[in-house]
Amino acid sequence: MEAHRLSSTKPVQALKPTKKISLEEDTGKASDALPLPLYLTNALFFTLFFSVVYFLLSRWREKIRTSTPLHVVTFSEIIAILSFFASFIYLLGFFGIDFVQSLVFQPSPDVWIAEEEDDEVLLAKEDARKVPCGQALDCSLPPLPPAAPIVTVQKVFDEKPVTVLTEEDEEIIKSVVAGTTPSYSLELKLGDCKRAAAIRREALQRLTGKSLSGLPLDGFDYESILGQCCEMPVGYVQIPVGIAGPLLVNGREYSVPMATTEGCLVASTNRGCKAIHLSGGATSVLLKDGMTRAPCVRFGNAKRAADLKLYLEDPDNFETLSVVFNRSSRFGRLQGIKCAIAGKNLYIRFTCSTGDAMGMNMVSKGVQNVLDFLQTDFPDMDVIGISGNYCSDKKPAAVNWIEGRGKSVVCEATIKGDVVRKVLKTSVQSLVELNMLKNLTGSAMAGALGGFNAHASNIVAAIYIATGQDPAQNVESSHCITMMEAVNDGKDLHVSVTMPSIEVGTVGGGTQLASQSACLNLLGVKGASKETPGANSRTLATIVASAVLAGELSLMSAISAGQLVRSHMKYNRSSKDVSKAT
Ligand code: ADP
């Protein structure tokens, strides 16, 4: 199956013949001169060579003795001369030419091309072995004929463990396909998450008739996602991680991991980081830190809903409510309650600090505590849902833009005029003008909600995926207003991004997975902060905002210099045919 994963999708016939193969086909070898076994051909030419040399030398001696001119040759001497050259060329071709070439020529890059192309042919062979969907796992493949080049491919596979299904697994696959064993119960039934994923995957392929050969199965710790990150896994998607930086912010340098498949994005952010660094760095300030959850409760009339609103917003009741809220977590601490009424329905927006966790679970537990507590004094309160969308999670909403959600951050830098010209290849004036007409006026014309920026969501999404954040929260986390102003008598550029709802954590969710945790470690914010709970997630939020600042600077410069299309053509439209990529 791993062979299938790597194999090209193009038909075998479509492959162009490789250089190595064409060399073998087109170039005759010296030993092919006669249709005889190699040793007989060699013996024949050796004998011929030495015989004619002996014959010609004796003829030469004879001519000197009889004073016959050398250029007067007989028919037998002509034959001997021709035989001499023929056998000499043969012997040189057989024994000498490689030796001479090795002295005269350096290895040509074609050697590598030939080797690379060889791999392509091998992969095409693998392609040819494709079996109908549903039989796509390794165990169902016929064995490869032993051929020297296959070893190269096998070597690559040998480095990874390859899942092989047993006869017992085959029985379970059949029962999943038949519907007698629910696919979701495999982990519990087998007690082996990797095996469960392999069996589910094979059953899925059989049921759908679609191959999953491009989706890797091996090389992932399925235990680590159980009950935490993903249910019913059948493999994992690979996303490349690029590094932008060093990003100098608050006097510290960071290498920022970005998981993306958008060409140009990392390169562009990297250029922004360079401009910031050369200008002395950015300053990023955390303004607020509080996760929200807003249940919807309903009463028989609007008066009762208003009673609860007044009760919840009365400062005298805050302490009681916070004791109730805080009891489910060491880190979740109630900060405030804000209510909105719609007739007899009340939306209660709780805000709490959440330590280093992004905090959705934490705040939800606290909210549940308070709802249970309120039932005593407000028995007529009907809880419609723990989330009434006034939170507001994973949807664009003015409440987040105005009030903030998660971490609210402002980040600024003053970019030197020289850097704007030399690194960003534009001018302070055109950047300021573009920002005003695009990010401010253009977005206003479009009726934007938190979208007063060039591409904050690009950077936010890439960092979120790399560091195990919830990528769906990119919606409100990317709310951002980018401001640009000429300063120092118009010589330099002051640039800032204000982002009121960056929702990040360094514990919980996907942050604990190996790859994501490595990226957090690179930033020095892995896990819970030992010194100050919450310090790691707050630092991460300031890094996100600074990286957005870098991204805004670079993209805005590209647009103002008219480079956008050109650079995307270079980084986004590779001429390489990726369907041939192995
Ligand atoms: P979320 O609330 O973001 O959904 P989880 O509930 O998955 O996150 O993870 C938070 C868990 O991590 C809680 O059980 C909490 O007690 C624990 N935890 C450990 N250290 C910290 C910390 N420094 N800050 C926040 N939570 C922490």
Coordinates of C-alpha atoms and ligand atoms in Angstrom, one line a residue:
M1 CA 0.0 0.0 0.0
E2 CA 2.9 2.3 0.7
A3 CA 4.0 1.6 -2.8
H4 CA 0.7 2.8 -4.0
R5 CA 0.9 5.9 -1.8
L6 CA 4.0 7.0 -3.6
S7 CA 3.1 5.9 -7.0
S8 CA 2.3 8.4 -9.7
T9 CA -1.3 8.6 -10.9
K10 CA -0.4 8.8 -14.6
P11 CA -0.8 5.7 -16.8
V12 CA 2.3 3.7 -17.3
Q13 CA 2.2 4.1 -21.0
A14 CA 2.4 7.8 -20.6
L15 CA 5.9 7.7 -19.1
K16 CA 8.6 8.9 -21.3
P17 CA 11.5 6.4 -21.6
T18 CA 14.3 7.3 -19.3
K19 CA 17.7 8.3 -20.4
K20 CA 19.2 5.2 -18.8
I21 CA 16.9 2.9 -20.6
S22 CA 17.4 4.6 -23.9
L23 CA 21.2 4.4 -23.4
E24 CA 20.9 0.7 -22.9
E25 CA 18.7 0.3 -25.9
D26 CA 20.5 2.6 -28.4
T27 CA 24.1 2.2 -27.6
G28 CA 25.7 -1.1 -28.7
K29 CA 28.5 -2.6 -26.6
A30 CA 31.9 -3.7 -28.1
S31 CA 31.1 -7.3 -26.9
D32 CA 28.0 -7.3 -29.1
A33 CA 30.3 -7.2 -32.2
L34 CA 29.8 -10.9 -32.9
P35 CA 26.9 -13.2 -32.0
L36 CA 29.2 -15.3 -29.8
P37 CA 29.7 -15.8 -26.1
L38 CA 31.7 -12.9 -24.6
Y39 CA 34.9 -15.0 -23.9
L40 CA 35.0 -16.4 -27.5
T41 CA 34.6 -12.9 -29.0
N42 CA 37.4 -11.6 -26.8
A43 CA 39.6 -14.6 -27.6
L44 CA 39.0 -14.2 -31.4
F45 CA 39.9 -10.5 -31.4
F46 CA 42.9 -11.0 -29.2
T47 CA 44.2 -13.7 -31.5
L48 CA 43.5 -11.6 -34.6
F49 CA 45.2 -8.5 -33.0
F50 CA 48.4 -10.3 -32.1
S51 CA 48.5 -12.3 -35.4
V52 CA 48.2 -9.2 -37.6
V53 CA 50.7 -7.3 -35.4
Y54 CA 53.1 -10.2 -35.8
F55 CA 52.4 -10.5 -39.6
L56 CA 52.8 -6.7 -40.2
L57 CA 56.0 -6.5 -38.2
S58 CA 57.6 -9.4 -40.1
R59 CA 56.5 -7.8 -43.4
W60 CA 58.0 -4.5 -42.3
R61 CA 61.3 -6.2 -41.5
E62 CA 61.3 -8.0 -44.8
K63 CA 60.7 -4.7 -46.8
I64 CA 63.6 -3.1 -45.0
R65 CA 65.9 -6.0 -45.8
T66 CA 64.8 -6.1 -49.5
S67 CA 64.7 -2.2 -49.8
T68 CA 61.1 -2.4 -50.9
P69 CA 59.2 1.0 -50.3
L70 CA 56.8 0.8 -47.3
H71 CA 53.8 2.2 -49.2
V72 CA 53.9 -0.6 -51.7
V73 CA 51.4 -3.0 -50.1
T74 CA 50.1 -6.4 -51.2
F75 CA 46.5 -7.5 -50.9
S76 CA 47.3 -9.6 -47.8
E77 CA 49.0 -6.6 -46.1
I78 CA 45.8 -4.5 -46.8
I79 CA 43.7 -7.1 -45.1
A80 CA 46.2 -7.3 -42.2
I81 CA 46.1 -3.5 -41.7
L82 CA 42.2 -3.5 -41.7
S83 CA 42.2 -6.4 -39.3
F84 CA 44.6 -4.6 -37.1
F85 CA 42.4 -1.5 -36.8
A86 CA 39.3 -3.6 -36.4
S87 CA 40.7 -5.6 -33.5
F88 CA 42.3 -2.5 -32.0
I89 CA 39.0 -0.6 -31.9
Y90 CA 37.3 -3.7 -30.4
L91 CA 39.9 -4.1 -27.7
L92 CA 39.9 -0.4 -26.9
G93 CA 36.1 -0.4 -26.8
F94 CA 35.9 -3.4 -24.5
F95 CA 38.7 -2.7 -22.1
G96 CA 39.8 0.9 -22.5
I97 CA 37.0 3.3 -23.2
D98 CA 35.5 3.4 -19.7
F99 CA 39.0 3.9 -18.2
V100 CA 39.8 6.7 -20.6
Q101 CA 36.4 8.4 -20.0
S102 CA 36.8 8.2 -16.3
L103 CA 40.1 10.1 -16.6
V104 CA 38.9 12.6 -19.1
F105 CA 35.3 13.4 -17.9
Q106 CA 33.8 14.3 -14.6
P107 CA 30.5 12.6 -13.7
S108 CA 27.8 14.3 -15.6
P109 CA 24.7 15.6 -14.0
D110 CA 22.9 13.3 -16.4
V111 CA 23.9 10.5 -14.1
W112 CA 21.6 11.8 -11.5
I113 CA 18.9 12.5 -14.0
A114 CA 19.2 8.9 -15.2
E115 CA 18.9 7.7 -11.6
E116 CA 15.9 9.9 -10.8
E117 CA 14.2 8.9 -14.0
D118 CA 14.8 5.3 -13.0
D119 CA 12.8 5.8 -9.9
E120 CA 10.0 7.1 -12.0
V121 CA 10.0 3.9 -14.0
L122 CA 10.0 1.9 -10.8
L123 CA 7.0 3.8 -9.5
A124 CA 5.3 3.3 -12.8
K125 CA 5.9 -0.4 -12.3
E126 CA 4.2 0.0 -8.9
D127 CA 1.4 1.7 -10.6
A128 CA 1.0 -1.2 -13.0
R129 CA 0.4 -3.4 -10.0
K130 CA -2.6 -1.4 -8.9
V131 CA -5.4 -3.7 -8.0
P132 CA -9.1 -2.8 -7.9
C133 CA -10.3 -0.6 -5.1
G134 CA -11.1 -2.6 -2.0
Q135 CA -8.1 -4.8 -2.4
A136 CA -5.7 -1.9 -2.0
L137 CA -4.0 -2.9 1.2
D138 CA -0.6 -4.5 1.1
C139 CA -1.8 -8.0 1.9
S140 CA -3.8 -8.3 -1.3
L141 CA -0.9 -7.3 -3.6
P142 CA 0.8 -10.0 -5.6
P143 CA 4.6 -10.2 -4.8
L144 CA 6.9 -8.1 -6.9
P145 CA 9.2 -10.0 -9.3
P146 CA 12.7 -9.7 -7.8
A147 CA 14.5 -7.1 -9.9
A148 CA 17.5 -5.1 -8.8
P149 CA 16.0 -1.6 -9.0
I150 CA 13.0 -2.5 -6.9
V151 CA 15.4 -2.8 -4.0
T152 CA 15.8 0.9 -4.1
V153 CA 12.1 1.5 -3.6
Q154 CA 11.9 -1.3 -1.0
K155 CA 14.6 0.4 1.0
V156 CA 12.5 3.5 1.3
F157 CA 9.6 1.5 2.6
D158 CA 11.7 -0.5 4.9
E159 CA 12.3 2.7 6.9
K160 CA 8.7 2.8 7.8
P161 CA 6.6 0.2 9.5
V162 CA 4.0 -1.1 7.1
T163 CA 0.7 -2.3 8.5
V164 CA -0.1 -5.9 7.4
L165 CA -3.5 -7.2 8.0
T166 CA -3.9 -10.7 9.4
E167 CA -6.6 -13.4 8.7
E168 CA -8.3 -12.4 11.9
D169 CA -8.4 -8.8 10.7
E170 CA -9.9 -10.0 7.5
E171 CA -12.8 -11.5 9.4
I172 CA -13.4 -8.2 11.2
I173 CA -13.2 -6.3 7.9
K174 CA -15.9 -8.5 6.5
S175 CA -18.1 -8.0 9.6
V176 CA -17.6 -4.2 9.3
V177 CA -18.5 -4.3 5.6
A178 CA -21.5 -6.5 6.4
G179 CA -22.6 -4.0 9.1
T180 CA -22.5 -6.4 12.0
T181 CA -19.6 -4.6 13.7
P182 CA -20.0 -0.8 13.8
S183 CA -16.9 1.0 12.5
Y184 CA -16.9 3.4 15.4
S185 CA -16.5 0.6 17.9
L186 CA -13.3 -0.8 16.5
E187 CA -10.9 1.0 18.9
L188 CA -12.9 -0.2 22.0
K189 CA -13.3 -3.7 20.6
L190 CA -9.7 -4.2 19.6
G191 CA -7.8 -2.1 22.1
D192 CA -5.4 -1.1 19.4
C193 CA -6.0 2.2 17.7
K194 CA -3.6 1.6 14.8
R195 CA -5.1 -1.7 13.9
A196 CA -8.6 -0.3 14.2
A197 CA -7.7 2.5 11.8
A198 CA -6.2 0.0 9.3
I199 CA -9.3 -2.3 9.5
R200 CA -11.7 0.7 9.2
R201 CA -9.8 2.0 6.2
E202 CA -9.9 -1.3 4.3
A203 CA -13.6 -1.8 5.1
L204 CA -14.2 1.7 3.8
Q205 CA -12.4 1.0 0.6
R206 CA -14.4 -2.1 0.0
L207 CA -17.7 -0.4 0.8
T208 CA -17.1 2.7 -1.4
G209 CA -15.0 1.0 -4.1
K210 CA -12.6 4.0 -3.8
S211 CA -8.9 3.7 -3.1
L212 CA -7.3 5.6 -0.3
S213 CA -3.8 4.8 -1.5
G214 CA -2.7 8.4 -1.4
L215 CA -3.7 8.8 2.2
P216 CA -1.0 7.5 4.5
L217 CA -1.9 5.2 7.4
D218 CA 1.5 4.3 8.8
G219 CA 3.7 6.8 10.7
F220 CA 1.0 8.2 13.0
D221 CA 0.3 7.7 16.6
Y222 CA -3.4 6.8 16.6
E223 CA -3.5 6.4 20.4
S224 CA -2.7 10.1 20.8
I225 CA -6.0 11.2 19.2
L226 CA -8.3 8.8 20.9
G227 CA -11.1 10.6 22.8
Q228 CA -9.4 14.0 22.1
C229 CA -8.8 14.9 18.5
C230 CA -10.5 12.7 15.9
E231 CA -12.9 9.9 15.8
M232 CA -13.0 7.0 13.3
P233 CA -9.6 7.7 11.7
V234 CA -8.5 6.1 8.5
G235 CA -5.2 7.9 8.0
Y236 CA -3.8 11.4 8.1
V237 CA -3.3 14.3 5.7
Q238 CA 0.2 15.7 5.3
I239 CA 0.7 19.5 5.2
P240 CA 4.1 21.0 4.6
V241 CA 5.4 23.2 7.4
G242 CA 7.5 26.2 6.3
I243 CA 9.4 28.6 8.6
A244 CA 9.2 32.4 8.5
G245 CA 11.7 34.4 10.5
P246 CA 13.4 35.3 12.6
L247 CA 10.5 37.4 13.7
L248 CA 11.8 40.0 16.2
V249 CA 9.0 40.9 18.6
N250 CA 9.3 42.3 22.1
G251 CA 13.0 41.9 21.9
R252 CA 12.9 38.2 21.2
E253 CA 13.4 36.3 18.0
Y254 CA 11.0 33.6 16.9
S255 CA 11.1 31.1 14.0
V256 CA 7.4 30.9 13.0
P257 CA 6.1 27.5 11.8
M258 CA 3.4 27.8 9.1
A259 CA 1.5 24.8 7.7
T260 CA 0.3 25.7 4.3
T261 CA -0.1 24.5 0.7
E262 CA -0.3 28.0 -0.6
G263 CA 2.9 28.9 -2.5
C264 CA 4.3 32.3 -1.7
L265 CA 2.7 32.6 1.7
V266 CA 5.8 31.6 3.8
A267 CA 8.2 33.4 1.5
S268 CA 6.1 36.6 1.7
T269 CA 5.7 36.4 5.5
N270 CA 9.5 35.8 5.7
R271 CA 10.1 39.0 3.8
G272 CA 7.9 40.9 6.2
C273 CA 9.8 39.4 9.1
K274 CA 13.0 40.7 7.5
A275 CA 11.7 44.2 7.1
I276 CA 10.5 44.2 10.7
H277 CA 13.9 42.9 11.9
L278 CA 15.9 45.4 10.0
S279 CA 13.8 48.2 11.5
G280 CA 14.4 47.1 15.1
G281 CA 11.5 44.7 15.7
A282 CA 7.8 44.8 16.5
T283 CA 6.1 45.5 19.8
S284 CA 3.1 43.3 20.6
V285 CA 0.8 44.1 23.5
L286 CA -1.9 41.8 25.0
L287 CA -5.0 44.0 25.9
K288 CA -7.4 41.4 27.1
D289 CA -7.5 37.6 27.7
G290 CA -10.9 35.9 28.2
M291 CA -12.8 33.1 26.5
T292 CA -16.5 33.4 26.2
R293 CA -19.6 31.2 26.2
A294 CA -23.2 32.4 25.9
P295 CA -26.1 30.1 26.6
C296 CA -29.6 31.0 25.6
V297 CA -32.3 30.7 28.2
R298 CA -36.1 31.3 27.8
F299 CA -38.8 32.5 30.2
G300 CA -42.5 32.8 30.1
N301 CA -42.3 36.5 29.6
A302 CA -39.8 39.3 28.9
K303 CA -40.1 40.6 32.5
R304 CA -38.6 37.4 33.9
A305 CA -35.8 37.5 31.3
A306 CA -35.1 41.1 32.4
D307 CA -35.1 40.0 36.1
L308 CA -32.3 37.5 35.4
K309 CA -30.4 40.0 33.4
L310 CA -30.4 42.5 36.2
Y311 CA -29.5 39.8 38.7
L312 CA -26.5 38.6 36.7
E313 CA -25.2 42.1 35.9
D314 CA -25.5 43.3 39.5
P315 CA -21.9 43.7 40.9
D316 CA -23.1 42.5 44.3
N317 CA -23.8 39.1 42.8
F318 CA -20.6 38.7 41.0
E319 CA -18.6 37.0 43.8
T320 CA -21.3 34.4 44.4
L321 CA -21.5 33.6 40.7
S322 CA -17.7 33.4 40.3
V323 CA -17.4 31.0 43.2
V324 CA -19.9 28.8 41.4
F325 CA -18.4 29.2 38.0
N326 CA -14.8 28.6 39.1
R327 CA -15.3 25.4 41.0
S328 CA -14.8 23.1 37.9
S329 CA -11.3 24.2 37.0
R330 CA -8.1 25.4 38.6
F331 CA -7.6 27.8 35.7
G332 CA -11.0 29.0 34.6
R333 CA -11.8 32.2 36.5
L334 CA -14.9 34.2 35.8
Q335 CA -14.2 37.8 34.6
G336 CA -17.6 39.1 33.7
I337 CA -21.1 38.6 32.4
K338 CA -22.8 40.5 29.6
C339 CA -26.4 39.9 28.7
A340 CA -28.6 40.6 25.6
I341 CA -32.3 40.2 25.6
A342 CA -34.5 39.3 22.6
G343 CA -38.1 39.3 23.9
K344 CA -38.4 36.7 26.6
N345 CA -35.1 35.1 25.6
L346 CA -31.9 35.9 27.4
Y347 CA -28.4 35.5 26.0
I348 CA -25.8 35.4 28.8
R349 CA -22.2 36.0 27.6
F350 CA -19.8 34.7 30.3
T351 CA -16.1 35.6 30.0
C352 CA -13.3 33.8 31.9
S353 CA -9.6 33.4 31.9
T354 CA -8.4 30.0 30.9
G355 CA -4.7 29.7 31.7
D356 CA -2.8 28.2 28.8
A357 CA -5.8 26.5 27.4
M358 CA -7.8 28.0 24.5
G359 CA -10.6 27.4 27.0
M360 CA -13.8 26.4 25.3
N361 CA -14.2 23.3 27.5
M362 CA -13.3 25.1 30.6
V363 CA -15.7 28.0 30.0
S364 CA -18.5 25.6 29.1
K365 CA -18.1 23.7 32.3
G366 CA -18.2 26.9 34.4
V367 CA -21.3 28.0 32.5
Q368 CA -23.0 24.7 33.2
N369 CA -22.2 25.2 37.0
V370 CA -23.9 28.6 37.0
L371 CA -27.0 27.4 35.0
D372 CA -27.5 24.6 37.5
F373 CA -27.1 27.1 40.4
L374 CA -29.7 29.6 38.8
Q375 CA -32.3 26.9 38.6
T376 CA -33.0 27.4 42.3
D377 CA -33.9 31.1 42.1
F378 CA -35.2 30.9 38.6
P379 CA -37.0 27.6 38.3
D380 CA -39.1 28.9 35.4
M381 CA -35.8 29.4 33.4
D382 CA -35.7 27.0 30.4
V383 CA -32.2 26.4 29.1
I384 CA -32.5 26.3 25.3
G385 CA -28.8 25.6 24.7
I386 CA -25.4 26.0 26.4
S387 CA -24.4 27.9 23.3
G388 CA -26.8 30.5 22.0
N389 CA -24.4 32.0 19.4
Y390 CA -23.9 35.2 21.3
C391 CA -20.5 33.7 22.3
S392 CA -19.7 33.8 19.3
D393 CA -17.7 30.7 18.3
K394 CA -16.5 30.1 14.7
K395 CA -18.8 32.6 13.1
P396 CA -18.1 36.2 12.1
A397 CA -19.9 38.3 14.7
A398 CA -19.7 42.0 15.7
V399 CA -19.7 41.0 19.4
N400 CA -16.2 39.5 19.0
W401 CA -15.0 42.4 16.9
I402 CA -16.2 44.9 19.5
E403 CA -15.8 43.0 22.8
G404 CA -13.0 40.7 22.0
R405 CA -12.8 36.9 22.5
G406 CA -9.8 34.9 23.6
K407 CA -6.8 37.2 23.4
S408 CA -7.0 40.8 22.2
V409 CA -3.7 42.0 20.8
V410 CA -2.3 45.2 19.2
C411 CA 1.1 44.9 17.5
E412 CA 3.1 47.7 15.9
A413 CA 6.4 48.5 14.2
T414 CA 8.1 51.4 12.6
I415 CA 9.6 50.4 9.3
K416 CA 12.5 52.5 8.1
G417 CA 12.1 54.2 4.7
D418 CA 15.2 52.5 3.4
V419 CA 13.9 49.1 4.3
V420 CA 10.5 49.9 2.7
R421 CA 12.5 50.8 -0.5
K422 CA 15.1 48.0 -0.5
V423 CA 13.4 45.1 1.1
L424 CA 9.7 45.8 0.3
K425 CA 10.5 47.4 -3.0
T426 CA 7.9 50.1 -2.6
S427 CA 7.5 53.5 -1.0
V428 CA 6.0 54.7 2.3
Q429 CA 3.6 57.0 0.5
S430 CA 2.1 54.3 -1.8
L431 CA 1.8 51.8 1.1
V432 CA -0.2 54.4 3.2
E433 CA -2.4 55.2 0.3
L434 CA -3.0 51.6 -0.6
N435 CA -3.9 50.8 3.0
M436 CA -6.4 53.6 3.2
L437 CA -8.1 52.8 -0.1
K438 CA -8.0 49.0 0.2
N439 CA -8.0 47.9 3.8
L440 CA -10.1 50.7 5.2
T441 CA -12.3 52.2 2.4
G442 CA -12.5 49.1 0.3
S443 CA -13.4 46.9 3.2
A444 CA -16.0 49.5 4.4
M445 CA -17.5 49.5 0.9
A446 CA -17.7 45.7 1.1
G447 CA -19.5 45.9 4.5
A448 CA -16.6 44.0 6.1
L449 CA -16.9 42.7 9.7
G450 CA -13.4 42.6 11.2
G451 CA -11.9 42.3 7.7
F452 CA -10.0 45.6 7.5
N453 CA -6.8 43.8 6.5
A454 CA -5.1 42.3 3.4
H455 CA -4.8 38.6 4.4
A456 CA -4.6 38.1 8.2
S457 CA -6.4 34.8 7.9
N458 CA -3.7 33.4 5.7
I459 CA -1.1 33.7 8.4
V460 CA -3.5 32.8 11.3
A461 CA -4.6 29.6 9.5
A462 CA -1.1 28.5 8.7
I463 CA 0.1 29.0 12.3
Y464 CA -3.0 27.5 13.8
I465 CA -2.6 24.3 11.7
A466 CA 1.1 24.0 12.6
T467 CA 0.6 24.6 16.3
G468 CA -2.6 22.5 16.8
Q469 CA -5.1 25.3 17.3
D470 CA -8.7 24.9 16.2
P471 CA -8.5 26.0 12.6
A472 CA -12.3 26.7 12.5
Q473 CA -11.6 29.6 15.0
N474 CA -9.7 31.2 12.2
V475 CA -13.0 33.0 11.4
E476 CA -12.9 35.4 14.4
S477 CA -9.2 35.0 15.2
S478 CA -8.5 36.7 11.8
H479 CA -10.5 39.8 12.7
C480 CA -7.9 42.5 12.2
I481 CA -7.6 46.2 11.3
T482 CA -4.3 47.1 9.7
M483 CA -3.3 50.7 10.0
M484 CA -0.4 52.5 8.1
E485 CA 0.8 56.0 8.6
A486 CA 3.9 58.0 7.4
V487 CA 6.0 59.1 10.4
N488 CA 9.3 60.9 11.0
D489 CA 8.5 63.6 8.5
G490 CA 7.1 61.1 6.0
K491 CA 10.4 59.1 5.9
D492 CA 9.3 56.0 7.8
L493 CA 6.2 53.8 8.0
H494 CA 4.3 53.1 11.2
V495 CA 2.3 49.9 10.7
S496 CA 0.0 48.2 13.2
V497 CA -2.5 45.3 13.4
T498 CA -5.2 45.2 16.0
M499 CA -6.7 41.8 16.5
P500 CA -9.4 41.5 19.2
S501 CA -10.2 37.8 19.1
I502 CA -7.1 35.6 18.8
E503 CA -8.2 32.2 20.2
V504 CA -5.1 30.1 21.0
G505 CA -3.9 27.6 23.6
T506 CA -0.8 25.7 24.3
V507 CA -2.5 22.8 26.2
G508 CA -5.5 20.7 25.3
G509 CA -6.9 19.9 21.9
G510 CA -4.5 19.3 19.0
T511 CA -1.6 21.0 20.8
Q512 CA -0.5 17.8 22.5
L513 CA 0.0 15.9 19.2
A514 CA 3.7 15.2 18.3
S515 CA 4.0 17.4 15.2
Q516 CA 2.0 20.3 16.6
S517 CA 3.8 20.1 19.9
A518 CA 7.1 20.3 18.1
C519 CA 6.0 23.5 16.4
L520 CA 5.0 25.0 19.8
N521 CA 8.3 23.9 21.2
L522 CA 10.1 25.7 18.4
L523 CA 8.4 28.9 19.5
G524 CA 9.2 28.2 23.2
V525 CA 5.6 28.0 24.2
K526 CA 5.0 24.3 24.5
G527 CA 2.5 23.1 27.1
A528 CA 1.6 24.9 30.4
S529 CA 3.7 27.7 31.6
K530 CA 5.5 26.6 34.8
E531 CA 6.0 30.2 36.1
T532 CA 2.7 31.9 35.2
P533 CA -0.3 29.9 34.1
G534 CA -1.4 31.5 30.8
A535 CA 1.9 33.0 29.9
N536 CA 2.6 30.6 27.0
S537 CA -0.8 31.0 25.3
R538 CA -0.5 34.8 25.7
T539 CA 2.9 34.8 24.1
L540 CA 1.6 32.7 21.3
A541 CA -1.1 35.3 20.7
T542 CA 1.4 38.0 20.5
I543 CA 3.5 36.0 18.0
V544 CA 0.4 35.4 15.8
A545 CA -0.3 39.1 15.7
S546 CA 3.3 39.9 14.9
A547 CA 3.4 37.3 12.1
V548 CA 0.2 38.9 10.8
L549 CA 2.0 42.2 10.8
A550 CA 4.8 40.7 8.8
G551 CA 2.3 39.2 6.3
E552 CA 0.4 42.4 6.0
L553 CA 3.6 44.4 5.3
S554 CA 4.8 42.1 2.6
L555 CA 1.5 41.5 0.7
M556 CA 0.6 45.2 0.8
S557 CA 4.1 46.0 -0.6
A558 CA 3.7 43.4 -3.3
I559 CA 0.4 44.9 -4.3
S560 CA 1.6 48.4 -4.2
A561 CA 4.7 47.5 -6.3
G562 CA 2.5 45.6 -8.7
Q563 CA 4.4 42.3 -7.9
L564 CA 1.5 40.2 -6.7
V565 CA 0.7 38.4 -9.9
R566 CA 4.3 38.0 -10.9
S567 CA 5.3 36.4 -7.5
H568 CA 2.3 34.1 -7.5
M569 CA 3.2 32.9 -10.9
K570 CA 6.7 32.1 -9.6
Y571 CA 5.7 30.4 -6.3
N572 CA 2.2 29.3 -7.0
R573 CA 2.3 28.0 -10.5
S574 CA 5.3 25.7 -10.6
S575 CA 5.9 24.4 -14.1
K576 CA 6.6 21.0 -12.4
D577 CA 3.8 18.6 -13.2
V578 CA 2.8 17.5 -9.7
S579 CA 0.9 14.6 -11.0
K580 CA 4.3 13.1 -11.8
A581 CA 5.7 13.9 -8.4
T582 CA 6.6 10.8 -6.4
Ligands
ADP1 P1 -10.0 23.8 26.3 O1 -10.6 24.3 27.5 O2 -9.2 24.7 25.6 O3 -11.0 23.1 25.4 P2 -9.0 21.3 27.4 O4 -10.2 21.3 28.3 O5 -8.9 20.3 26.4 O6 -8.9 22.8 26.7 O7 -7.7 21.4 28.2 C1 -7.5 22.1 29.3 C2 -7.1 21.1 30.4 O8 -5.7 21.3 30.6 C3 -7.8 21.3 31.6 O9 -8.2 20.1 32.1 C4 -6.8 22.0 32.5 O10 -7.0 21.6 33.9 C5 -5.5 21.5 32.0 N1 -4.4 22.4 32.3 C6 -3.2 22.0 32.8 N2 -2.3 23.1 32.8 C7 -3.1 24.1 32.4 C8 -2.8 25.5 32.2 N3 -1.6 26.1 32.5 N4 -3.7 26.3 31.7 C9 -4.9 25.8 31.4 N5 -5.3 24.5 31.5 C10 -4.3 23.7 32.0

